[in-house]
Amino acid sequence: MQKTPTVLVTGGCGFIGANFVRLLRQQRPQWRLINLDKLTYAGNLNNLTGIQDGPGYRFVRADICDTAAIEGLFTGEGIDMVVHFAAESHVDRSITGPAAFIETNIVGTFTLLEAARRHWLDGEGKPAAGTRFLHVSTDEVYGSLGEEGFFSETTAYDPRSPYSASKASSDHLVSAYFHTYGLPTLITNCSNNYGPYQFPEKLIPLILRNAMQEKPLPVYGDGRNIRDWLYVGDHCEAVLEVLERGLPGRSYNIGGNNEKMNIEVVTLICDILDRRLGLPEKGMTRRSLITFVRDRLGHDRRYAIDAARIREELGWQPKVAFEDGIEMTVDWYLANQDWVEAVVDGSYQEYYTKMYGDR
Ligand code: NAD
Ligand code: TYD
């Protein structure tokens, strides 16, 4: 009989990690789940209310760069699988302060890979049964597209921000551990996510919070940069498919087949909120809050994913249409304004003022 797996999820208190922890508790309740998170500004225990420590779940506050802490978990908990979300994840912060990205995204991933190598491979380099290391990455490693084309798994890496460069480095380390040592690794490269529990420094939750409060809505450059938006629940389901059925050594692109210009996303949010909350003032819609601001340095123009591999090999496809997902997301943020204000602490206010001025 197969042993019940113990899964180490890193970054399970962040946006996608928390959605994944919830999915796993619901869909694989028999698995033991260890959630390791440093609780940076982006990680919040409020993202996991209702999920309690017990036989099936344990939260550990630690840094993925802390070799002793990681080693202790592999030894003490008998980790079978790793799903590695923990990262510094915001491009703008990587431009103003890249050092943390190098530390967490590169050194942290290396620390986890080394622990898995020590614990999972026998003298001949054969992995223990049931072991898998899934590294969650981004489409931003491929760089920026022109008007045509899509990123596939064979597109050459061409990262252009400190964030994407640090994620690309970690992807290369993960694939090196497969090719060199035979570690059973998997990589997913996903497009932009949106949905509940996203920290309000990323486009959609930032615009939502500001539009609810009738504050200026900062749009970078001409607003015509394109992202391929995917509902976070669809991403989490894809990660679980790859974890269970993906081929070790492979990477899988995950996307929403849903390209939108930033300005389209922002105007749509304005219109939904006008309908839900009424106009800010008679004759004034929330679109009038849109403020074009200085462009991001090195701003990638377009991302778009070709998700044929995951569709053909694993049968995964997104279930949530953007029009529905964005309505659900607006409703979630309207119903959870306390959550938003609780995660937005003094350090966020400082960051926001530095980015957009005092308004
Ligand atoms: P997030 O910033 O919301 O959460 C990151 C989590 O990692 C937080 O809980 C934080 O506390 C934790 N963390 C940070 N540094 C740590 C460290 N040194 N040790 C332990 N924990 C640490 O990020 P997210 O948006 O949920 O993204 C999760 C992963 O998915 C990242 O690897 C990111 O690159 C990738 N990704 C994100 C998107 C997206 O649209 N958000 C798209 C594709 C891929
Ligand atoms: P973001 O959510 O930071 O994700 P990423 O940079 O990883 O794609 O930004 C999404 C897009 O929105 C990107 O083109 C930058 C733009 N943007 C704005 O126009 N205004 C904002 O306030 C933010 C945060 C982003």
Tab-separated table of C-alpha atoms and ligand atoms in Angstrom:
chain	number	residue	atom	x	y	z
A	1	MET	CA	0.000	0.000	0.000
A	2	GLN	CA	1.280	3.491	-0.847
A	3	LYS	CA	2.306	5.740	2.036
A	4	THR	CA	0.137	8.841	2.598
A	5	PRO	CA	2.293	11.654	1.236
A	6	THR	CA	3.683	14.502	3.290
A	7	VAL	CA	3.877	17.670	1.195
A	8	LEU	CA	5.963	20.716	2.000
A	9	VAL	CA	4.311	23.826	0.567
A	10	THR	CA	6.534	26.916	0.696
A	11	GLY	CA	4.941	30.369	0.641
A	12	GLY	CA	1.537	28.975	1.608
A	13	CYS	CA	0.569	32.252	3.296
A	14	GLY	CA	0.930	34.278	0.096
A	15	PHE	CA	-1.677	34.822	-2.606
A	16	ILE	CA	-1.386	31.690	-4.752
A	17	GLY	CA	0.077	29.543	-1.954
A	18	ALA	CA	-2.920	30.204	0.320
A	19	ASN	CA	-5.353	29.347	-2.460
A	20	PHE	CA	-3.350	26.158	-3.066
A	21	VAL	CA	-3.300	25.197	0.637
A	22	ARG	CA	-7.097	25.578	0.692
A	23	LEU	CA	-7.468	23.477	-2.461
A	24	LEU	CA	-5.214	20.724	-1.110
A	25	ARG	CA	-6.957	20.561	2.274
A	26	GLN	CA	-10.240	20.222	0.421
A	27	GLN	CA	-9.242	17.836	-2.360
A	28	ARG	CA	-6.495	15.756	-0.695
A	29	PRO	CA	-7.541	15.862	2.997
A	30	GLN	CA	-5.665	12.636	3.698
A	31	TRP	CA	-2.286	14.184	2.765
A	32	ARG	CA	-0.124	15.738	5.460
A	33	LEU	CA	0.642	19.329	4.546
A	34	ILE	CA	3.463	21.385	6.035
A	35	ASN	CA	3.203	25.074	5.155
A	36	LEU	CA	6.521	26.877	5.517
A	37	ASP	CA	6.404	30.642	5.209
A	38	LYS	CA	8.588	33.483	6.431
A	39	LEU	CA	5.575	35.822	6.657
A	40	THR	CA	7.109	38.723	4.768
A	41	TYR	CA	4.892	41.747	4.022
A	42	ALA	CA	3.214	39.541	1.347
A	43	GLY	CA	2.484	36.577	3.616
A	44	ASN	CA	-0.396	36.694	6.011
A	45	LEU	CA	-1.911	34.174	8.384
A	46	ASN	CA	-5.261	35.880	7.750
A	47	ASN	CA	-5.149	34.235	4.307
A	48	LEU	CA	-5.646	30.866	5.989
A	49	THR	CA	-8.330	31.533	8.586
A	50	GLY	CA	-10.251	28.339	9.194
A	51	ILE	CA	-7.220	26.126	8.548
A	52	GLN	CA	-5.945	24.872	11.881
A	53	ASP	CA	-2.810	22.999	12.915
A	54	GLY	CA	-3.644	19.323	13.465
A	55	PRO	CA	-2.662	15.860	12.228
A	56	GLY	CA	-3.084	16.872	8.565
A	57	TYR	CA	-1.675	20.396	8.656
A	58	ARG	CA	1.189	22.264	10.290
A	59	PHE	CA	2.356	25.853	9.831
A	60	VAL	CA	6.058	26.599	10.286
A	61	ARG	CA	7.409	30.131	10.235
A	62	ALA	CA	10.849	29.945	8.615
A	63	ASP	CA	12.970	31.301	5.795
A	64	ILE	CA	13.624	29.018	2.811
A	65	CYS	CA	17.251	30.213	2.939
A	66	ASP	CA	17.624	28.744	6.457
A	67	THR	CA	19.394	25.434	5.798
A	68	ALA	CA	19.003	24.179	9.373
A	69	ALA	CA	15.243	24.807	9.419
A	70	ILE	CA	14.729	23.096	6.048
A	71	GLU	CA	16.978	20.200	7.036
A	72	GLY	CA	15.026	19.809	10.288
A	73	LEU	CA	11.750	19.532	8.372
A	74	PHE	CA	13.029	16.978	5.878
A	75	THR	CA	14.404	14.859	8.740
A	76	GLY	CA	11.575	15.330	11.222
A	77	GLU	CA	8.595	15.264	8.881
A	78	GLY	CA	9.733	12.863	6.161
A	79	ILE	CA	8.860	15.183	3.281
A	80	ASP	CA	7.828	13.338	0.070
A	81	MET	CA	6.898	16.262	-2.142
A	82	VAL	CA	7.719	19.958	-2.312
A	83	VAL	CA	5.470	22.556	-3.939
A	84	HIS	CA	7.598	25.664	-3.988
A	85	PHE	CA	5.684	28.960	-4.175
A	86	ALA	CA	7.762	31.092	-1.772
A	87	ALA	CA	9.304	34.023	-3.585
A	88	GLU	CA	9.650	37.738	-3.743
A	89	SER	CA	7.076	38.262	-6.474
A	90	HIS	CA	6.554	41.939	-7.300
A	91	VAL	CA	8.373	43.397	-10.329
A	92	ASP	CA	8.220	46.999	-9.037
A	93	ARG	CA	9.856	46.016	-5.745
A	94	SER	CA	12.549	44.117	-7.683
A	95	ILE	CA	13.393	47.362	-9.475
A	96	THR	CA	13.744	49.410	-6.279
A	97	GLY	CA	15.344	46.629	-4.162
A	98	PRO	CA	16.632	43.594	-6.048
A	99	ALA	CA	18.740	42.040	-3.233
A	100	ALA	CA	15.867	40.189	-1.523
A	101	PHE	CA	14.923	38.660	-4.888
A	102	ILE	CA	18.395	37.212	-5.343
A	103	GLU	CA	18.391	35.861	-1.798
A	104	THR	CA	14.927	34.293	-1.645
A	105	ASN	CA	14.342	33.326	-5.258
A	106	ILE	CA	17.794	31.983	-6.076
A	107	VAL	CA	19.513	31.067	-2.779
A	108	GLY	CA	16.218	29.910	-1.221
A	109	THR	CA	15.420	27.618	-4.148
A	110	PHE	CA	18.976	26.258	-4.045
A	111	THR	CA	18.606	25.542	-0.301
A	112	LEU	CA	15.421	23.530	-0.907
A	113	LEU	CA	16.948	21.631	-3.836
A	114	GLU	CA	19.976	20.669	-1.753
A	115	ALA	CA	17.785	19.343	1.078
A	116	ALA	CA	15.705	17.312	-1.399
A	117	ARG	CA	18.874	15.941	-3.005
A	118	ARG	CA	20.312	14.882	0.352
A	119	HIS	CA	17.113	13.224	1.524
A	120	TRP	CA	15.578	11.711	-1.601
A	121	LEU	CA	18.436	10.275	-3.675
A	122	ASP	CA	20.143	6.988	-2.796
A	123	GLY	CA	23.840	6.158	-3.405
A	124	GLU	CA	23.150	5.472	-7.091
A	125	GLY	CA	21.186	8.703	-7.535
A	126	LYS	CA	17.822	6.910	-7.601
A	127	PRO	CA	14.993	8.950	-6.066
A	128	ALA	CA	12.877	7.488	-3.260
A	129	ALA	CA	9.414	6.366	-4.381
A	130	GLY	CA	6.779	9.096	-4.491
A	131	THR	CA	9.201	12.034	-4.324
A	132	ARG	CA	8.503	15.134	-6.481
A	133	PHE	CA	9.808	18.700	-6.410
A	134	LEU	CA	7.476	21.163	-8.136
A	135	HIS	CA	8.870	24.637	-8.680
A	136	VAL	CA	6.216	27.281	-9.341
A	137	SER	CA	7.506	29.845	-11.814
A	138	THR	CA	6.330	32.536	-14.168
A	139	ASP	CA	5.945	33.280	-17.875
A	140	GLU	CA	8.030	36.415	-17.280
A	141	VAL	CA	11.211	34.304	-17.666
A	142	TYR	CA	10.564	34.348	-21.445
A	143	GLY	CA	10.786	38.137	-21.686
A	144	SER	CA	8.489	40.325	-23.746
A	145	LEU	CA	6.482	39.518	-26.886
A	146	GLY	CA	5.689	41.811	-29.799
A	147	GLU	CA	2.217	41.874	-31.292
A	148	GLU	CA	2.462	38.283	-32.520
A	149	GLY	CA	3.414	34.928	-31.021
A	150	PHE	CA	3.112	32.974	-27.776
A	151	PHE	CA	5.477	31.601	-25.154
A	152	SER	CA	5.881	27.819	-25.399
A	153	GLU	CA	8.062	25.593	-23.212
A	154	THR	CA	10.821	25.770	-25.847
A	155	THR	CA	10.894	29.584	-26.068
A	156	ALA	CA	14.377	30.813	-25.110
A	157	TYR	CA	14.593	32.469	-21.695
A	158	ASP	CA	15.078	36.242	-21.924
A	159	PRO	CA	14.212	37.732	-18.514
A	160	ARG	CA	14.246	41.526	-18.362
A	161	SER	CA	13.521	42.548	-14.754
A	162	PRO	CA	15.436	41.602	-11.599
A	163	TYR	CA	12.307	39.604	-10.588
A	164	SER	CA	12.121	37.583	-13.804
A	165	ALA	CA	15.915	37.156	-13.893
A	166	SER	CA	15.855	35.707	-10.372
A	167	LYS	CA	12.987	33.349	-11.297
A	168	ALA	CA	14.822	32.311	-14.485
A	169	SER	CA	17.938	31.544	-12.408
A	170	SER	CA	15.894	29.388	-10.061
A	171	ASP	CA	14.293	27.541	-13.005
A	172	HIS	CA	17.770	26.793	-14.377
A	173	LEU	CA	18.903	25.457	-10.992
A	174	VAL	CA	15.839	23.213	-10.807
A	175	SER	CA	16.448	21.775	-14.255
A	176	ALA	CA	20.156	21.325	-13.471
A	177	TYR	CA	19.212	19.204	-10.427
A	178	PHE	CA	17.121	16.983	-12.691
A	179	HIS	CA	19.794	16.572	-15.347
A	180	THR	CA	22.795	16.332	-13.021
A	181	TYR	CA	21.477	14.402	-10.027
A	182	GLY	CA	18.229	12.866	-11.271
A	183	LEU	CA	16.097	14.782	-8.759
A	184	PRO	CA	12.431	14.337	-9.844
A	185	THR	CA	11.675	17.980	-10.564
A	186	LEU	CA	8.818	19.728	-12.364
A	187	ILE	CA	8.473	23.392	-13.323
A	188	THR	CA	5.318	25.359	-14.053
A	189	ASN	CA	5.489	28.735	-15.818
A	190	CYS	CA	2.221	30.570	-15.352
A	191	SER	CA	0.792	33.847	-16.606
A	192	ASN	CA	-0.677	36.631	-14.402
A	193	ASN	CA	-3.054	35.406	-11.701
A	194	TYR	CA	-5.964	37.269	-10.116
A	195	GLY	CA	-8.495	36.357	-7.443
A	196	PRO	CA	-8.999	36.315	-3.651
A	197	TYR	CA	-6.124	37.055	-1.245
A	198	GLN	CA	-3.914	38.926	-3.731
A	199	PHE	CA	-1.892	41.585	-1.957
A	200	PRO	CA	-3.022	45.067	-3.082
A	201	GLU	CA	0.248	46.102	-4.706
A	202	LYS	CA	-0.457	44.093	-7.898
A	203	LEU	CA	-2.573	45.659	-10.639
A	204	ILE	CA	-6.033	44.183	-10.034
A	205	PRO	CA	-6.274	44.401	-6.214
A	206	LEU	CA	-4.537	47.801	-6.168
A	207	ILE	CA	-7.023	49.220	-8.672
A	208	LEU	CA	-9.895	47.585	-6.797
A	209	ARG	CA	-8.869	49.067	-3.449
A	210	ASN	CA	-8.284	52.531	-4.881
A	211	ALA	CA	-11.495	52.493	-6.910
A	212	MET	CA	-13.524	51.410	-3.863
A	213	GLN	CA	-11.992	54.332	-1.957
A	214	GLU	CA	-12.363	56.691	-4.947
A	215	LYS	CA	-8.620	57.361	-5.121
A	216	PRO	CA	-6.545	57.846	-8.325
A	217	LEU	CA	-6.023	54.675	-10.376
A	218	PRO	CA	-2.371	54.596	-11.530
A	219	VAL	CA	-1.909	53.151	-15.029
A	220	TYR	CA	1.684	52.846	-16.218
A	221	GLY	CA	2.740	54.331	-19.560
A	222	ASP	CA	0.040	54.179	-22.245
A	223	GLY	CA	-1.868	51.354	-20.508
A	224	ARG	CA	-1.599	49.179	-23.614
A	225	ASN	CA	0.717	46.533	-22.133
A	226	ILE	CA	-0.875	43.114	-22.415
A	227	ARG	CA	-1.072	40.333	-19.820
A	228	ASP	CA	-2.708	36.893	-20.084
A	229	TRP	CA	-4.944	36.724	-16.988
A	230	LEU	CA	-5.774	33.447	-15.225
A	231	TYR	CA	-8.080	32.916	-12.253
A	232	VAL	CA	-6.017	31.716	-9.279
A	233	GLY	CA	-8.212	28.640	-8.678
A	234	ASP	CA	-7.463	27.428	-12.198
A	235	HIS	CA	-3.748	27.897	-11.600
A	236	CYS	CA	-3.913	25.895	-8.357
A	237	GLU	CA	-5.726	23.041	-10.082
A	238	ALA	CA	-3.067	23.012	-12.792
A	239	VAL	CA	-0.316	22.844	-10.157
A	240	LEU	CA	-1.998	19.842	-8.535
A	241	GLU	CA	-2.311	18.078	-11.919
A	242	VAL	CA	1.375	18.629	-12.650
A	243	LEU	CA	2.358	17.513	-9.148
A	244	GLU	CA	0.486	14.247	-9.467
A	245	ARG	CA	0.807	13.443	-13.158
A	246	GLY	CA	3.499	15.618	-14.735
A	247	LEU	CA	6.600	14.020	-16.215
A	248	PRO	CA	9.741	14.672	-14.113
A	249	GLY	CA	12.230	16.907	-15.879
A	250	ARG	CA	9.471	18.676	-17.802
A	251	SER	CA	8.191	22.206	-17.570
A	252	TYR	CA	4.551	23.138	-18.207
A	253	ASN	CA	3.256	26.511	-19.340
A	254	ILE	CA	-0.046	27.542	-17.757
A	255	GLY	CA	-2.155	30.368	-19.149
A	256	GLY	CA	-5.651	31.728	-19.382
A	257	ASN	CA	-5.809	32.216	-23.151
A	258	ASN	CA	-7.106	35.596	-22.112
A	259	GLU	CA	-5.049	38.556	-23.271
A	260	LYS	CA	-6.115	41.962	-22.039
A	261	MET	CA	-4.575	45.415	-22.175
A	262	ASN	CA	-4.122	46.923	-18.714
A	263	ILE	CA	-6.433	49.793	-19.573
A	264	GLU	CA	-9.187	47.309	-20.514
A	265	VAL	CA	-8.838	45.578	-17.127
A	266	VAL	CA	-8.901	48.872	-15.240
A	267	THR	CA	-11.964	50.260	-17.071
A	268	LEU	CA	-13.811	46.966	-16.561
A	269	ILE	CA	-13.177	47.139	-12.797
A	270	CYS	CA	-14.409	50.751	-12.765
A	271	ASP	CA	-17.603	49.799	-14.569
A	272	ILE	CA	-18.344	46.819	-12.298
A	273	LEU	CA	-17.813	48.946	-9.179
A	274	ASP	CA	-20.002	51.736	-10.561
A	275	ARG	CA	-22.769	49.154	-10.954
A	276	ARG	CA	-22.218	47.594	-7.525
A	277	LEU	CA	-21.655	50.757	-5.485
A	278	GLY	CA	-23.229	53.494	-7.563
A	279	LEU	CA	-21.362	56.440	-9.085
A	280	PRO	CA	-18.899	58.338	-6.837
A	281	GLU	CA	-20.742	61.554	-7.707
A	282	LYS	CA	-23.654	62.336	-9.996
A	283	GLY	CA	-22.398	62.279	-13.591
A	284	MET	CA	-18.908	61.084	-12.573
A	285	THR	CA	-17.850	57.485	-13.222
A	286	ARG	CA	-14.863	55.735	-11.676
A	287	ARG	CA	-13.153	55.829	-15.093
A	288	SER	CA	-12.447	59.491	-14.353
A	289	LEU	CA	-10.115	58.345	-11.546
A	290	ILE	CA	-7.734	56.763	-14.093
A	291	THR	CA	-4.366	58.529	-13.954
A	292	PHE	CA	-1.621	57.723	-16.429
A	293	VAL	CA	1.682	57.705	-14.530
A	294	ARG	CA	5.369	57.328	-15.418
A	295	ASP	CA	6.043	53.958	-17.026
A	296	ARG	CA	7.762	51.099	-15.182
A	297	LEU	CA	11.461	50.800	-16.086
A	298	GLY	CA	11.982	48.070	-18.700
A	299	HIS	CA	8.215	47.432	-18.776
A	300	ASP	CA	7.521	44.168	-20.693
A	301	ARG	CA	4.997	44.871	-23.450
A	302	ARG	CA	3.119	41.635	-23.891
A	303	TYR	CA	2.908	38.171	-22.336
A	304	ALA	CA	0.860	35.348	-23.889
A	305	ILE	CA	0.996	31.637	-23.163
A	306	ASP	CA	0.678	28.648	-25.437
A	307	ALA	CA	-0.680	26.057	-22.977
A	308	ALA	CA	-0.902	23.166	-25.481
A	309	ARG	CA	1.408	20.838	-23.522
A	310	ILE	CA	-0.540	20.826	-20.269
A	311	ARG	CA	-3.805	20.589	-22.199
A	312	GLU	CA	-2.676	17.684	-24.379
A	313	GLU	CA	-0.636	15.736	-21.778
A	314	LEU	CA	-2.680	16.319	-18.645
A	315	GLY	CA	-6.061	17.463	-19.961
A	316	TRP	CA	-5.954	20.724	-17.982
A	317	GLN	CA	-7.808	23.788	-19.251
A	318	PRO	CA	-8.925	26.940	-17.445
A	319	LYS	CA	-12.521	26.701	-16.215
A	320	VAL	CA	-13.216	30.284	-15.169
A	321	ALA	CA	-13.859	32.841	-17.930
A	322	PHE	CA	-12.312	36.255	-17.214
A	323	GLU	CA	-15.716	37.981	-17.274
A	324	ASP	CA	-16.898	35.675	-14.452
A	325	GLY	CA	-13.600	35.567	-12.561
A	326	ILE	CA	-13.323	39.345	-12.390
A	327	GLU	CA	-16.902	39.674	-11.080
A	328	MET	CA	-16.162	37.031	-8.403
A	329	THR	CA	-12.957	38.859	-7.514
A	330	VAL	CA	-14.694	42.236	-7.218
A	331	ASP	CA	-17.316	40.639	-4.972
A	332	TRP	CA	-14.635	39.003	-2.822
A	333	TYR	CA	-12.771	42.295	-2.318
A	334	LEU	CA	-16.020	44.123	-1.551
A	335	ALA	CA	-16.926	41.499	1.049
A	336	ASN	CA	-13.404	41.393	2.516
A	337	GLN	CA	-12.409	45.021	2.932
A	338	ASP	CA	-11.322	44.229	6.499
A	339	TRP	CA	-8.847	41.701	5.129
A	340	VAL	CA	-7.492	44.299	2.689
A	341	GLU	CA	-6.981	46.924	5.382
A	342	ALA	CA	-5.453	44.340	7.759
A	343	VAL	CA	-2.742	43.292	5.283
A	344	VAL	CA	-2.019	46.866	4.244
A	345	ASP	CA	0.237	47.954	7.090
A	346	GLY	CA	2.623	50.865	7.558
A	347	SER	CA	5.334	49.385	5.334
A	348	TYR	CA	2.829	49.149	2.475
A	349	GLN	CA	1.801	52.771	2.951
A	350	GLU	CA	5.481	53.734	2.753
A	351	TYR	CA	5.902	51.671	-0.426
A	352	TYR	CA	2.738	53.119	-1.969
A	353	THR	CA	3.786	56.706	-1.265
A	354	LYS	CA	7.222	56.057	-2.765
A	355	MET	CA	5.612	54.619	-5.927
A	356	TYR	CA	2.665	56.930	-6.483
A	357	GLY	CA	3.113	59.954	-4.237
A	358	ASP	CA	1.023	61.055	-1.297
A	359	ARG	CA	-2.553	60.593	-2.476
B	1	NAD	P1	3.153	36.443	-2.921
B	1	NAD	O1	4.159	37.528	-2.943
B	1	NAD	O2	1.709	36.778	-2.722
B	1	NAD	O3	3.516	35.388	-1.781
B	1	NAD	C1	4.831	34.961	-1.550
B	1	NAD	C2	4.855	34.179	-0.239
B	1	NAD	O4	6.189	33.711	-0.019
B	1	NAD	C3	4.474	35.029	0.981
B	1	NAD	O5	3.626	34.300	1.824
B	1	NAD	C4	5.820	35.286	1.666
B	1	NAD	O6	5.712	35.464	3.061
B	1	NAD	C5	6.570	34.015	1.300
B	1	NAD	N1	8.042	34.225	1.332
B	1	NAD	C6	8.727	35.230	0.729
B	1	NAD	N2	10.044	35.089	0.989
B	1	NAD	C7	10.181	33.967	1.738
B	1	NAD	C8	11.291	33.289	2.297
B	1	NAD	N3	12.544	33.751	2.142
B	1	NAD	N4	11.077	32.158	2.998
B	1	NAD	C9	9.810	31.674	3.168
B	1	NAD	N5	8.719	32.283	2.675
B	1	NAD	C10	8.901	33.418	1.956
B	1	NAD	O7	3.370	35.643	-4.291
B	1	NAD	P2	2.303	34.913	-5.224
B	1	NAD	O8	1.738	35.908	-6.156
B	1	NAD	O9	1.439	34.066	-4.394
B	1	NAD	O10	3.288	33.992	-6.076
B	1	NAD	C11	3.645	32.694	-5.619
B	1	NAD	C12	4.597	32.070	-6.631
B	1	NAD	O11	3.987	32.008	-7.908
B	1	NAD	C13	5.890	32.858	-6.801
B	1	NAD	O12	6.945	31.935	-6.915
B	1	NAD	C14	5.679	33.601	-8.119
B	1	NAD	O13	6.907	33.828	-8.769
B	1	NAD	C15	4.807	32.634	-8.875
B	1	NAD	N6	3.901	33.239	-9.868
B	1	NAD	C16	3.060	34.252	-9.508
B	1	NAD	C17	2.184	34.762	-10.450
B	1	NAD	C18	1.208	35.861	-10.094
B	1	NAD	O14	0.505	36.365	-10.982
B	1	NAD	N7	1.069	36.247	-8.844
B	1	NAD	C19	2.169	34.264	-11.763
B	1	NAD	C20	3.049	33.226	-12.067
B	1	NAD	C21	3.904	32.711	-11.125
B	2	TYD	P1	1.550	43.503	-11.949
B	2	TYD	O1	0.237	43.166	-11.311
B	2	TYD	O2	2.601	44.156	-11.114
B	2	TYD	O3	2.085	42.134	-12.582
B	2	TYD	P2	3.357	41.888	-13.592
B	2	TYD	O4	4.213	43.083	-13.601
B	2	TYD	O5	4.013	40.726	-12.928
B	2	TYD	O6	2.740	41.567	-14.904
B	2	TYD	O7	1.274	44.415	-13.191
B	2	TYD	C1	0.417	43.995	-14.251
B	2	TYD	C2	0.452	45.064	-15.322
B	2	TYD	O8	-0.146	46.250	-14.814
B	2	TYD	C3	1.850	45.466	-15.741
B	2	TYD	O9	1.850	45.737	-17.135
B	2	TYD	C4	2.127	46.723	-14.955
B	2	TYD	C5	0.762	47.361	-14.847
B	2	TYD	N1	0.474	48.167	-13.632
B	2	TYD	C6	-0.096	49.444	-13.747
B	2	TYD	O10	-0.347	49.930	-14.860
B	2	TYD	N2	-0.371	50.120	-12.596
B	2	TYD	C7	-0.102	49.630	-11.353
B	2	TYD	O11	-0.362	50.318	-10.339
B	2	TYD	C8	0.475	48.322	-11.245
B	2	TYD	C9	0.799	47.730	-9.913
B	2	TYD	C10	0.734	47.616	-12.419
